[in-house]
Coordinates of C-alpha atoms and ligand atoms in Angstrom, one line a residue:
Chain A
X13 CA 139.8 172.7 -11.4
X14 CA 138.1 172.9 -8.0
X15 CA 140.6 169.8 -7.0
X16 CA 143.1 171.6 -8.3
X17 CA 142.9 174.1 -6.2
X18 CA 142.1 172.4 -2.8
X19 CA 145.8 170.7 -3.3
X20 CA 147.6 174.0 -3.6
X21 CA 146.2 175.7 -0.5
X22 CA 147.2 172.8 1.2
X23 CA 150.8 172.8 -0.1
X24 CA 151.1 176.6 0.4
X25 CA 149.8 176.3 3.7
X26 CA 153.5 174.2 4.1
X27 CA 155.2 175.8 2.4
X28 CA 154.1 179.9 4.2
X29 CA 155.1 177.3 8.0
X30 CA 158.3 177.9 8.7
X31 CA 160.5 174.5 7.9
X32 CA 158.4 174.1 5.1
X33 CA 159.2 176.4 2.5
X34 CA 161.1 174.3 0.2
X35 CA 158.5 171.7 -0.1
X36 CA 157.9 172.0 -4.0
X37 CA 161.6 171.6 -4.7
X38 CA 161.7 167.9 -3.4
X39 CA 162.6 165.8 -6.6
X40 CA 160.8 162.5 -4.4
X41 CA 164.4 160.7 -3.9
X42 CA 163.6 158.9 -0.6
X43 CA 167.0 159.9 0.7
X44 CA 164.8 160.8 3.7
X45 CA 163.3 157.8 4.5
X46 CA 165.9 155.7 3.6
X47 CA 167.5 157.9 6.3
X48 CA 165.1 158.0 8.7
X49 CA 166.1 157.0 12.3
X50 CA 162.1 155.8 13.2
X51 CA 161.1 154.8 9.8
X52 CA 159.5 151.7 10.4
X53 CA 156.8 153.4 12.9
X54 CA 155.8 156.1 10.4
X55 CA 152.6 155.0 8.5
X56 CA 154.0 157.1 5.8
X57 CA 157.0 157.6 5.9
X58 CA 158.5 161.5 5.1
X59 CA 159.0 161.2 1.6
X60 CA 155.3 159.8 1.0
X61 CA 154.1 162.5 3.2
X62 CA 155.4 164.9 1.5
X63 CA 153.9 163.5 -1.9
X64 CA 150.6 163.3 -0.1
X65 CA 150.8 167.2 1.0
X66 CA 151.3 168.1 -2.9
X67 CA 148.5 165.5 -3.6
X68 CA 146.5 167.9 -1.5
X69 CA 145.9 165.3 0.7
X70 CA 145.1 167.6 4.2
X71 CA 143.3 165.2 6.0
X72 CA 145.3 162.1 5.9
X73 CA 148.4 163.6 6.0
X74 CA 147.6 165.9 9.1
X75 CA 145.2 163.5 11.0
X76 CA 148.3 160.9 10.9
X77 CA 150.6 159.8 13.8
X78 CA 153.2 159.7 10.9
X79 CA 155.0 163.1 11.6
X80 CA 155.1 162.6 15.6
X81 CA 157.1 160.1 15.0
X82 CA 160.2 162.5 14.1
X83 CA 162.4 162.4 17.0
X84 CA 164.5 165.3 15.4
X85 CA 168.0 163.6 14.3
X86 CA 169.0 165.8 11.5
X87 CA 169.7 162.5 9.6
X88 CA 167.3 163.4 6.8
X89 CA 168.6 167.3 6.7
X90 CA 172.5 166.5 6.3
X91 CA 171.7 164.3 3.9
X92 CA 168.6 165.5 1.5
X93 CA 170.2 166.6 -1.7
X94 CA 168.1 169.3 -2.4
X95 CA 168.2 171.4 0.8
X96 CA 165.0 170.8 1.8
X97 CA 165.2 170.3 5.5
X98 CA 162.8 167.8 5.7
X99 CA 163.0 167.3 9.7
X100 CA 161.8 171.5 9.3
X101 CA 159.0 170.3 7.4
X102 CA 157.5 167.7 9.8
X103 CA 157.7 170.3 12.5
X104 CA 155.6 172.4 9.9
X105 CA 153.1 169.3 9.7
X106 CA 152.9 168.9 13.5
X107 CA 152.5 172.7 13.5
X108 CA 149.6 173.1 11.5
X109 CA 148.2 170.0 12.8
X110 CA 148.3 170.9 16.3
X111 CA 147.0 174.2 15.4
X112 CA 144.3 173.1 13.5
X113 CA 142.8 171.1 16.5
X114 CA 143.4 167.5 14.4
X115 CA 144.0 164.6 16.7
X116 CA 146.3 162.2 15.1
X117 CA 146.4 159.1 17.0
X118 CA 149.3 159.4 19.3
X119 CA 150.2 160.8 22.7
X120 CA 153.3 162.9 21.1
X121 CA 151.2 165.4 20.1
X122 CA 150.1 165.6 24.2
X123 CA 153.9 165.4 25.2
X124 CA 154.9 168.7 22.6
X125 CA 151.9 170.8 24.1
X126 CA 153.1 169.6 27.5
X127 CA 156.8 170.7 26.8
X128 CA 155.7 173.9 25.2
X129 CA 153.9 174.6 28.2
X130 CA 156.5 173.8 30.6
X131 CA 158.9 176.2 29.1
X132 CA 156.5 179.4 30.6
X133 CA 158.2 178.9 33.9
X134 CA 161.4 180.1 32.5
X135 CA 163.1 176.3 33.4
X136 CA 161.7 173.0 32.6
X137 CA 160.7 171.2 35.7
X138 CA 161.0 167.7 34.4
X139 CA 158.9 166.2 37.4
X140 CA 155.9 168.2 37.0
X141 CA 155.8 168.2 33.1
X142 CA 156.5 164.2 32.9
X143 CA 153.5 164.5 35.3
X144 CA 151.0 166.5 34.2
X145 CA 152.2 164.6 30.3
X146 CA 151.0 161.1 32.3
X147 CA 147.9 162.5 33.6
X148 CA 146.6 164.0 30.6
X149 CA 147.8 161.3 28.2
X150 CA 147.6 157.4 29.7
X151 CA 148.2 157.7 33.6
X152 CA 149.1 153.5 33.1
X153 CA 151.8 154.9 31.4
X154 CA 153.0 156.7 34.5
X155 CA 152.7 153.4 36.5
X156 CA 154.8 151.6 34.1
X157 CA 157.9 154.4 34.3
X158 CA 158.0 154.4 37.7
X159 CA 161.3 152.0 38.4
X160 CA 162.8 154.8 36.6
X161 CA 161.3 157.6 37.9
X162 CA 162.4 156.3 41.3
X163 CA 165.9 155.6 39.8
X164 CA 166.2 159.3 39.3
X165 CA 164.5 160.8 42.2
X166 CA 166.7 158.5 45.1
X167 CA 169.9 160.3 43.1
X168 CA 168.1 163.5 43.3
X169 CA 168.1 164.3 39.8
X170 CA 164.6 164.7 39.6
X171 CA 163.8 167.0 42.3
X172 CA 159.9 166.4 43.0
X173 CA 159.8 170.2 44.2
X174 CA 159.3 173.0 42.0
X175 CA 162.2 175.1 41.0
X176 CA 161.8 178.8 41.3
X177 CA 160.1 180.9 38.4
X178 CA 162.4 182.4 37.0
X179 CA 161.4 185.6 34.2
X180 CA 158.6 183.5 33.3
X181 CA 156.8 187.4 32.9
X182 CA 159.4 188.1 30.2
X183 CA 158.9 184.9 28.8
X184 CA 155.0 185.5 29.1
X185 CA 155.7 188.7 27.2
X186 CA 157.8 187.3 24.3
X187 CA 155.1 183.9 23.8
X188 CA 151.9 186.2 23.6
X189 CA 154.0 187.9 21.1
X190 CA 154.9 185.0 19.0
X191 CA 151.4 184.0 19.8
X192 CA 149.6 186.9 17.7
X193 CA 152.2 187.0 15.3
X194 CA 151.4 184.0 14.1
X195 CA 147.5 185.1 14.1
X196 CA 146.3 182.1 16.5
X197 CA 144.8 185.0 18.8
X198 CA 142.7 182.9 21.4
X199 CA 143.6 179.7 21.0
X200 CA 146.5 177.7 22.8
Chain B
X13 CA 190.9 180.5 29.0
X14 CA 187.0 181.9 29.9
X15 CA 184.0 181.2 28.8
X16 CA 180.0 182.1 29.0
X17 CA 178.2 179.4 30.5
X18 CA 174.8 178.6 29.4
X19 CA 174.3 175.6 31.6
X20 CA 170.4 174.5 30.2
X21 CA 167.7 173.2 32.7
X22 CA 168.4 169.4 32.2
X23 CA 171.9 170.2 33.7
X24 CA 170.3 170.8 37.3
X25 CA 167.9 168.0 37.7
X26 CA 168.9 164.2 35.5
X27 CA 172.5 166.1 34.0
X28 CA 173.8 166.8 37.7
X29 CA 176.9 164.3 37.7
X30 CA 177.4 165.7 34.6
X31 CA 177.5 169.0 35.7
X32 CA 179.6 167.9 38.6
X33 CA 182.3 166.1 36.7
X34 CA 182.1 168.8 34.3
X35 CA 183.1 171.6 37.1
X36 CA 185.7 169.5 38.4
X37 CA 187.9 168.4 34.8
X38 CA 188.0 172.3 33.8
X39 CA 189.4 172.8 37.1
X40 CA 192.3 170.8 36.6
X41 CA 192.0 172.1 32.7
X42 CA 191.8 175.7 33.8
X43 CA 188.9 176.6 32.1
X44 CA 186.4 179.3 33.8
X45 CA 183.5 179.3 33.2
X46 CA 181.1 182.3 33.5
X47 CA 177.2 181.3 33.7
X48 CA 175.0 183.5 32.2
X49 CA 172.8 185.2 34.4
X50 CA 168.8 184.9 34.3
X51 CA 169.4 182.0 31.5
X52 CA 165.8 180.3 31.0
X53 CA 165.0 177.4 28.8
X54 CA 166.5 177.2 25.3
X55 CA 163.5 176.7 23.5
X56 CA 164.0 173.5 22.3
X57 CA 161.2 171.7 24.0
X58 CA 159.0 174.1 21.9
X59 CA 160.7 173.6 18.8
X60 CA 158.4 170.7 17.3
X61 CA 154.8 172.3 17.0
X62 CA 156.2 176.0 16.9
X63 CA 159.5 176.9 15.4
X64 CA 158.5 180.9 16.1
X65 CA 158.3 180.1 20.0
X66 CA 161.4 178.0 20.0
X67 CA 163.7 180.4 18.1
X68 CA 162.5 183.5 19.8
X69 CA 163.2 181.8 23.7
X70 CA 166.7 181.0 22.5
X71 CA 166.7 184.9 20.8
X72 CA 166.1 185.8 24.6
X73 CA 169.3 183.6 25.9
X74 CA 171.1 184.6 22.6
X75 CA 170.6 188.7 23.2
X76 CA 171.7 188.2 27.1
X77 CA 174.7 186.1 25.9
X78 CA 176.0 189.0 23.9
X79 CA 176.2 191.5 26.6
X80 CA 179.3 189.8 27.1
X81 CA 182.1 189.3 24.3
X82 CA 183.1 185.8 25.3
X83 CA 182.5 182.4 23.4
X84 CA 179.0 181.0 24.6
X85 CA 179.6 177.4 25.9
X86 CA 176.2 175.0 26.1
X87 CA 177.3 171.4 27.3
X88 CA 173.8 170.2 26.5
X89 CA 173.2 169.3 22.8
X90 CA 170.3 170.0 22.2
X91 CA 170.9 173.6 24.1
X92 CA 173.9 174.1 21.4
X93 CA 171.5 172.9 18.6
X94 CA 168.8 175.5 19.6
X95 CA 170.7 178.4 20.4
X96 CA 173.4 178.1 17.5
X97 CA 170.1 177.0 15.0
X98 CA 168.4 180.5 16.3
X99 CA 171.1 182.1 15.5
X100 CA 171.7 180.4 11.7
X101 CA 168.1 180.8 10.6
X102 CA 167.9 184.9 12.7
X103 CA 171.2 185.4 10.1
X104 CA 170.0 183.6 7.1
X105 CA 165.8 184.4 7.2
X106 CA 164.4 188.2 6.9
X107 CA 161.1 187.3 7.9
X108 CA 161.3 184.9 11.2
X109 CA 164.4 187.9 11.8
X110 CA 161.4 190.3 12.2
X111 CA 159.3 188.5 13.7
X112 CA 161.5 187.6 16.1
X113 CA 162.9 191.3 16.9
X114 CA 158.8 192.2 17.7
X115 CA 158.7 189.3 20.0
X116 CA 162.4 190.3 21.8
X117 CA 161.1 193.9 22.1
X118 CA 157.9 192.5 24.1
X119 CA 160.7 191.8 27.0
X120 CA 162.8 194.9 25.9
X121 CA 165.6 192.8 24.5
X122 CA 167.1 192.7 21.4
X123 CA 169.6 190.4 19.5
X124 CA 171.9 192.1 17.2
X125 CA 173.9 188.7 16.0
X126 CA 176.9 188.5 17.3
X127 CA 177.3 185.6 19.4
X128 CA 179.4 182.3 19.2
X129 CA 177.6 179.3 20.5
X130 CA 180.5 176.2 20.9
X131 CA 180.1 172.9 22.3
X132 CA 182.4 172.0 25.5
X133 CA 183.8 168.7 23.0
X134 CA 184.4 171.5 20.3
X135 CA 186.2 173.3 23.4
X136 CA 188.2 170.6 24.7
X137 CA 189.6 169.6 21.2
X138 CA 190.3 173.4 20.0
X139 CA 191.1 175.4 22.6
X140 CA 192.2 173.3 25.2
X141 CA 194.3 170.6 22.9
X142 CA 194.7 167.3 23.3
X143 CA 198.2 167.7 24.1
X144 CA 197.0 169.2 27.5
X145 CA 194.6 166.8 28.3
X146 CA 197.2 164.3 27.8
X147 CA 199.4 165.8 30.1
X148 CA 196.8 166.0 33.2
X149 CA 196.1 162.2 32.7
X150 CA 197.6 160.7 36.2
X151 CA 195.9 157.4 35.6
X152 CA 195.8 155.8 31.9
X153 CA 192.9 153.6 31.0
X154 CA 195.1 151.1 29.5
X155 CA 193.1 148.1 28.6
X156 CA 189.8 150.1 28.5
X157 CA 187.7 149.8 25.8
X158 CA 185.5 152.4 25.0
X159 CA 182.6 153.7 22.8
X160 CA 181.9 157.4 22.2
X161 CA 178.9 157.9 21.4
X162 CA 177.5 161.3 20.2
X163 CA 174.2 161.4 19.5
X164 CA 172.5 163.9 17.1
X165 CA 172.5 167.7 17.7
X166 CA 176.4 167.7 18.9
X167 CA 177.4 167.9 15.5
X168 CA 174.3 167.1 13.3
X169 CA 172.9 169.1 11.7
X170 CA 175.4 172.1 12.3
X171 CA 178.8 170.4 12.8
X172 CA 181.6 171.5 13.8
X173 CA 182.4 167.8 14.0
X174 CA 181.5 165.4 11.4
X175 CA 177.8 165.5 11.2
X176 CA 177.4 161.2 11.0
X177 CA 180.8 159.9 11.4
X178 CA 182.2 162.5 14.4
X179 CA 185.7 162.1 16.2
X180 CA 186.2 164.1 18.5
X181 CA 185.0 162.1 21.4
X182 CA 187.3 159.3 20.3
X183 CA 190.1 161.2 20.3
X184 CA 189.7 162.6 24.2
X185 CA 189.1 158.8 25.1
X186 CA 192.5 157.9 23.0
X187 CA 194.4 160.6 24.6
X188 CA 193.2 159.3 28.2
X189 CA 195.0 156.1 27.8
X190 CA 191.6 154.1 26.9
X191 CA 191.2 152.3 23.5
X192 CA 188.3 153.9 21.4
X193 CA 186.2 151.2 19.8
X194 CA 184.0 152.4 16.5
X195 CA 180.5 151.7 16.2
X196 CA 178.6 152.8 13.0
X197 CA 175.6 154.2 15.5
X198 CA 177.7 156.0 17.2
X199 CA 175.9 159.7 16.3
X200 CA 172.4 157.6 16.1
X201 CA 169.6 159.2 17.6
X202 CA 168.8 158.6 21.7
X203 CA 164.9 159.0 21.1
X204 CA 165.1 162.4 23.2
X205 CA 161.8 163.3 25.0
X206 CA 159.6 160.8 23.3
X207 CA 161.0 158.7 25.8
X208 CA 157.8 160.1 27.9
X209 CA 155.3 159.2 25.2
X210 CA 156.7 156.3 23.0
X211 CA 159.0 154.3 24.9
X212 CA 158.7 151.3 23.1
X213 CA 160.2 153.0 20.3
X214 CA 162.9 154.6 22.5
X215 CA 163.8 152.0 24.2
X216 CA 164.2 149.9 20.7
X217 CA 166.3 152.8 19.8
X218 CA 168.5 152.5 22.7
X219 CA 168.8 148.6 22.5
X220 CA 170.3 148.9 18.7
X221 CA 173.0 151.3 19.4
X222 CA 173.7 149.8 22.8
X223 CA 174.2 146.3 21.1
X224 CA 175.4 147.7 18.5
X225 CA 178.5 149.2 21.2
X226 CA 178.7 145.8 22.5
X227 CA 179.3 143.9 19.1
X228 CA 182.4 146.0 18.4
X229 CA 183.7 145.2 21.7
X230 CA 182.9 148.4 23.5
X231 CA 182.9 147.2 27.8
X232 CA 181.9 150.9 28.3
X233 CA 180.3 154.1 26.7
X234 CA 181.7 157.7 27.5
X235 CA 178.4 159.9 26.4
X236 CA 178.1 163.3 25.2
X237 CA 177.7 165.8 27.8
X238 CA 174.1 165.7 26.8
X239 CA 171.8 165.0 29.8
X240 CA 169.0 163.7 27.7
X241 CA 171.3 161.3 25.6
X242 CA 173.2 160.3 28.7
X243 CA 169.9 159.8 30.6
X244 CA 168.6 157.7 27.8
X245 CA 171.0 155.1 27.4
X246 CA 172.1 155.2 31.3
X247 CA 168.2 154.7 32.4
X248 CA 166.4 152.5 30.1
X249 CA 168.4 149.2 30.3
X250 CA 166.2 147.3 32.4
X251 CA 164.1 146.1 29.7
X252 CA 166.9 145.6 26.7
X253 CA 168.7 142.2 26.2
X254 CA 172.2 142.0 25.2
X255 CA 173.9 139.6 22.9
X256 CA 174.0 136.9 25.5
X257 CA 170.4 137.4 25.9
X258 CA 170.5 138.5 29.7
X259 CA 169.5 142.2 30.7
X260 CA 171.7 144.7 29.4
X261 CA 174.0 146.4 32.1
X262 CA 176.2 148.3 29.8
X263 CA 178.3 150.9 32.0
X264 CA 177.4 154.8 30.7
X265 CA 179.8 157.6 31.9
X266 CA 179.6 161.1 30.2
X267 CA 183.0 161.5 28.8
X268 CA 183.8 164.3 31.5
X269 CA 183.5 161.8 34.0
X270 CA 185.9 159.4 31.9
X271 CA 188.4 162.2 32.1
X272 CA 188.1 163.0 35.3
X273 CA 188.9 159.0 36.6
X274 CA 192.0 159.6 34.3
X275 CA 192.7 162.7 36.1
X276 CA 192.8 161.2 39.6
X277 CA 189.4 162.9 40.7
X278 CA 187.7 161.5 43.5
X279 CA 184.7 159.5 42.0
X280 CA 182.3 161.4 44.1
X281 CA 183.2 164.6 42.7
X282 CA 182.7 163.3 39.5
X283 CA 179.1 162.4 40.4
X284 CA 179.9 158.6 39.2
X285 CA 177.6 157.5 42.5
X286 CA 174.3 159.0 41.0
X287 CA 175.0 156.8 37.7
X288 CA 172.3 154.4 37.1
X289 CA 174.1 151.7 35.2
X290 CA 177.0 149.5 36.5
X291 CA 179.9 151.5 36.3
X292 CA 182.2 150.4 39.4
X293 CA 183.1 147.3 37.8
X294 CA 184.7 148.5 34.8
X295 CA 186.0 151.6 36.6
X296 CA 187.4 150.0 39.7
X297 CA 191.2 149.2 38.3
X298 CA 191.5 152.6 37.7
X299 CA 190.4 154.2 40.6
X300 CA 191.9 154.9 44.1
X301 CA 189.0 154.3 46.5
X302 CA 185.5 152.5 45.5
X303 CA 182.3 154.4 44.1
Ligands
SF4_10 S1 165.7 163.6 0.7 FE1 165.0 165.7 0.1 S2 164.7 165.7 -2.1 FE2 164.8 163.5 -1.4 S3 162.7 162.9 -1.1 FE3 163.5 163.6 0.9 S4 162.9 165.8 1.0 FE4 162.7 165.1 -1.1
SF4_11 S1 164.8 164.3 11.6 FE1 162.8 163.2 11.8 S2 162.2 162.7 9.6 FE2 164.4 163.3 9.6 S3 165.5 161.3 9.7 FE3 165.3 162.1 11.8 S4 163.4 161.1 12.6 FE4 163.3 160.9 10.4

């Protein structure tokens, strides 16, 4: 019984994130991995995960790299035959996982809080946050995309400087907002 | 014809020929274009580990937007993707629709619902008409053989194209003169921002649809207006190997620049010189003066 019960927290967890909702109407086609754009990097790929979350599975499923690997392609959403959004549903994963302080093997999850992040200034400044994602990930990593980097930056379409704020205390406002809605209080 | 422009912050730094090319076809086109005022980030970058966040910063462009009663036109697609997909799920779902009026109201804003995000492709082909286009084309790209490719969030998952086997693209490149060459991974996916943290996957991704161009006989590809997609494929060829086994050098324009060589543009306002890849090769029999 006590299993029992583990396994549906978990899955209603999912399903009460937003994407994941339809999670108990997936009738385990594989239509979604077949589909999927990055399958063969996924240690379980989304159909399996999903399997896994009804198994009750929480810690495998959420300390994987599996669900970072979604590079958001909508393949798997045109074509799932029951609706379920399944590229919604590994959002919901990486969500909670994020959330939840796991640390699934994978400098994704570093790149999304970085991006999330770099929205506050009201315009992505793609120099800083490819930056401050290098330094806080694998700054080797940084060496290595240099040649590119430079590519850009000699056509000045990566301006080094700064662009100006701009509302970034309206779009304070509506992220602490969303921020206590979702009851995370405190934490990033 | 006038439009709202939501331009999207990719558009100023790595989508500036873009941008340029894109300013200088709807001249000849004689489309205006409006930008919204105090526009911020869509959202999208957000959109992974918090779907809240993401849908209420494109709530913020969305309630702006509707201040004014024309069509909203985002370029970039994953700016189109973010802002139309607000708007689907603020329609379709009670509950993030609350939430997201509480977090609007935080900036005193609201979003009633009433906006039309488009695409400029979705533009091009329905307002402006190919039969215009055709008639603007000074120079035809006879002999040119092209490969449009798409990538995801133009028309996936939202349409109004065909969400895995789109045309429109194909069509402007036809109706420039050029020969439009398919490729099943034509609307495959350009590995997006995980370029910064897995570029051995992206760059794998990149390499199948580029070859995959190059076995149907594509000698170019005219991108979607998408500065991330276009970035992608136009950076990252350094380290691919074509069929021959050398380093690819596959020419990338955005397809606004592909017009804009048909209309008789000078290259430079079309921004062609701040393209990474090869492009004054294939370009140069159809061009006045050199890149
Ligand atoms: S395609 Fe849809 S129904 Fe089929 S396994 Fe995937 S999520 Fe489930
Ligand atoms: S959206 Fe994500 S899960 Fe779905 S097919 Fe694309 S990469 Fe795979």
């Amino acid at each position: 019984m006590y299993v029992i019960k583990e396994a549906k927290a978990f899955v209603d967890a999912v399903a009460n994130e937003p994407g994941g909702e339809k999670i108990n109407e997936c009738i385990q086609c594989g239509v979604c991995s077949g589909s999927c754009t990055t399958v063969e990097w996924w240690e379980y790929p989304p159909r399996k995960l999903i399997a896994m979350i009804r198994a009750g599975m929480k810690e495998q499923v959420l300390s994987s790299a599996s669900a970072f690997n979604c590079v958001t392609c909508y393949l798997c959403t045109v074509r799932c035959p029951r609706d379920i959004k399944p590229s919604a549903l590994m959002h919901a994963v990486m969500a909670i996982a994020e959330r939840e302080g796991y640390k699934p093997k994978t400098p994704t999850l570093t790149l999304f809080r970085t991006l999330r992040e770099s929205m506050k200034r009201g315009r992505i400044w793609d120099f800083g946050m490819a930056a401050r994602f290098y330094f806080s990930s694998n700054i080797f990593n940084g060496f290595k995309v240099m040649p590119v980097a430079l590519a850009l930056i000699s056509r000045g379409l990566m301006p080094i400087m700064p662009p100006k704020p701009i509302k970034s205390g309206e779009i304070k406002a509506i992220l602490n907002k969303v921020r206590s809605i979702q009851g995370t209080g405190g934490k990033r | 014809m006038k439009y709202l422009y939501y331009p999207g912050c990719a558009m100023e730094t790595t989508g500036v020929p873009i941008q340029m090319s894109i300013d200088a076809i709807s001249n000849v086109l004689g489309i205006e274009f409006e930008t919204m005022k105090d526009w911020t980030c869509c959202g999208c970058p957000g959109e992974a580990i918090n779907e809240l966040a993401a849908v209420s910063l494109a709530a913020r462009n969305l309630a702006l937007a509707e201040k004014s009663d024309l069509d909203l036109v985002a370029p970039c697609s994953c700016c189109y993707r973010n802002l139309l997909g607000a708007h689907v799920i603020l329609s379709e779902d009670r509950k993030v629709r609350a939430q997201v009026k509480e977090a609007l109201a935080a900036a005193g804003l609201e979003y009633k619902g009433t906006v039309k995000v488009r695409t400029l492709i979705d533009v091009l082909i329905n307002d402006v008409g190919l039969e215009l286009i055709r008639s603007k084309v000074k120079n035809q790209l006879s002999g040119l053989k092209v490969g449009a490719y798409y990538g995801c969030h133009q028309s996936r998952p939202y349409g109004p194209d065909h969400p895995e086997f789109p045309v429109w693209q194909d069509w402007i490149v036809e109706s420039l003169g050029a020969e439009s060459v398919f490729f099943p991974l034509k609307a495959q996916c350009c590995g997006g921002a995980q370029l910064f943290s897995q570029r051995a996957m992206v760059t794998e991704l990149v390499a199948r649809l580029l070859n995959n161009a190059e076995v149907h006989g594509a000698k170019c590809i005219a991108s979607t207006l998408c500065p991330l997609c276009f970035t992608n494929l136009d950076v990252n060829q350094g380290r691919i190997k074509n069929r021959a086994g050398s380093n690819f050098a596959m020419p990338i324009v955005a397809i606004s620049q592909l017009m804009g060589v048909a209309f008789g543009l000078p290259p430079r306002d079309l921004g062609l010189h701040k393209n990474v890849s090869p492009v004054d090769k294939v370009l140069a029999p159809y061009l006045q003066v050199r890149i």
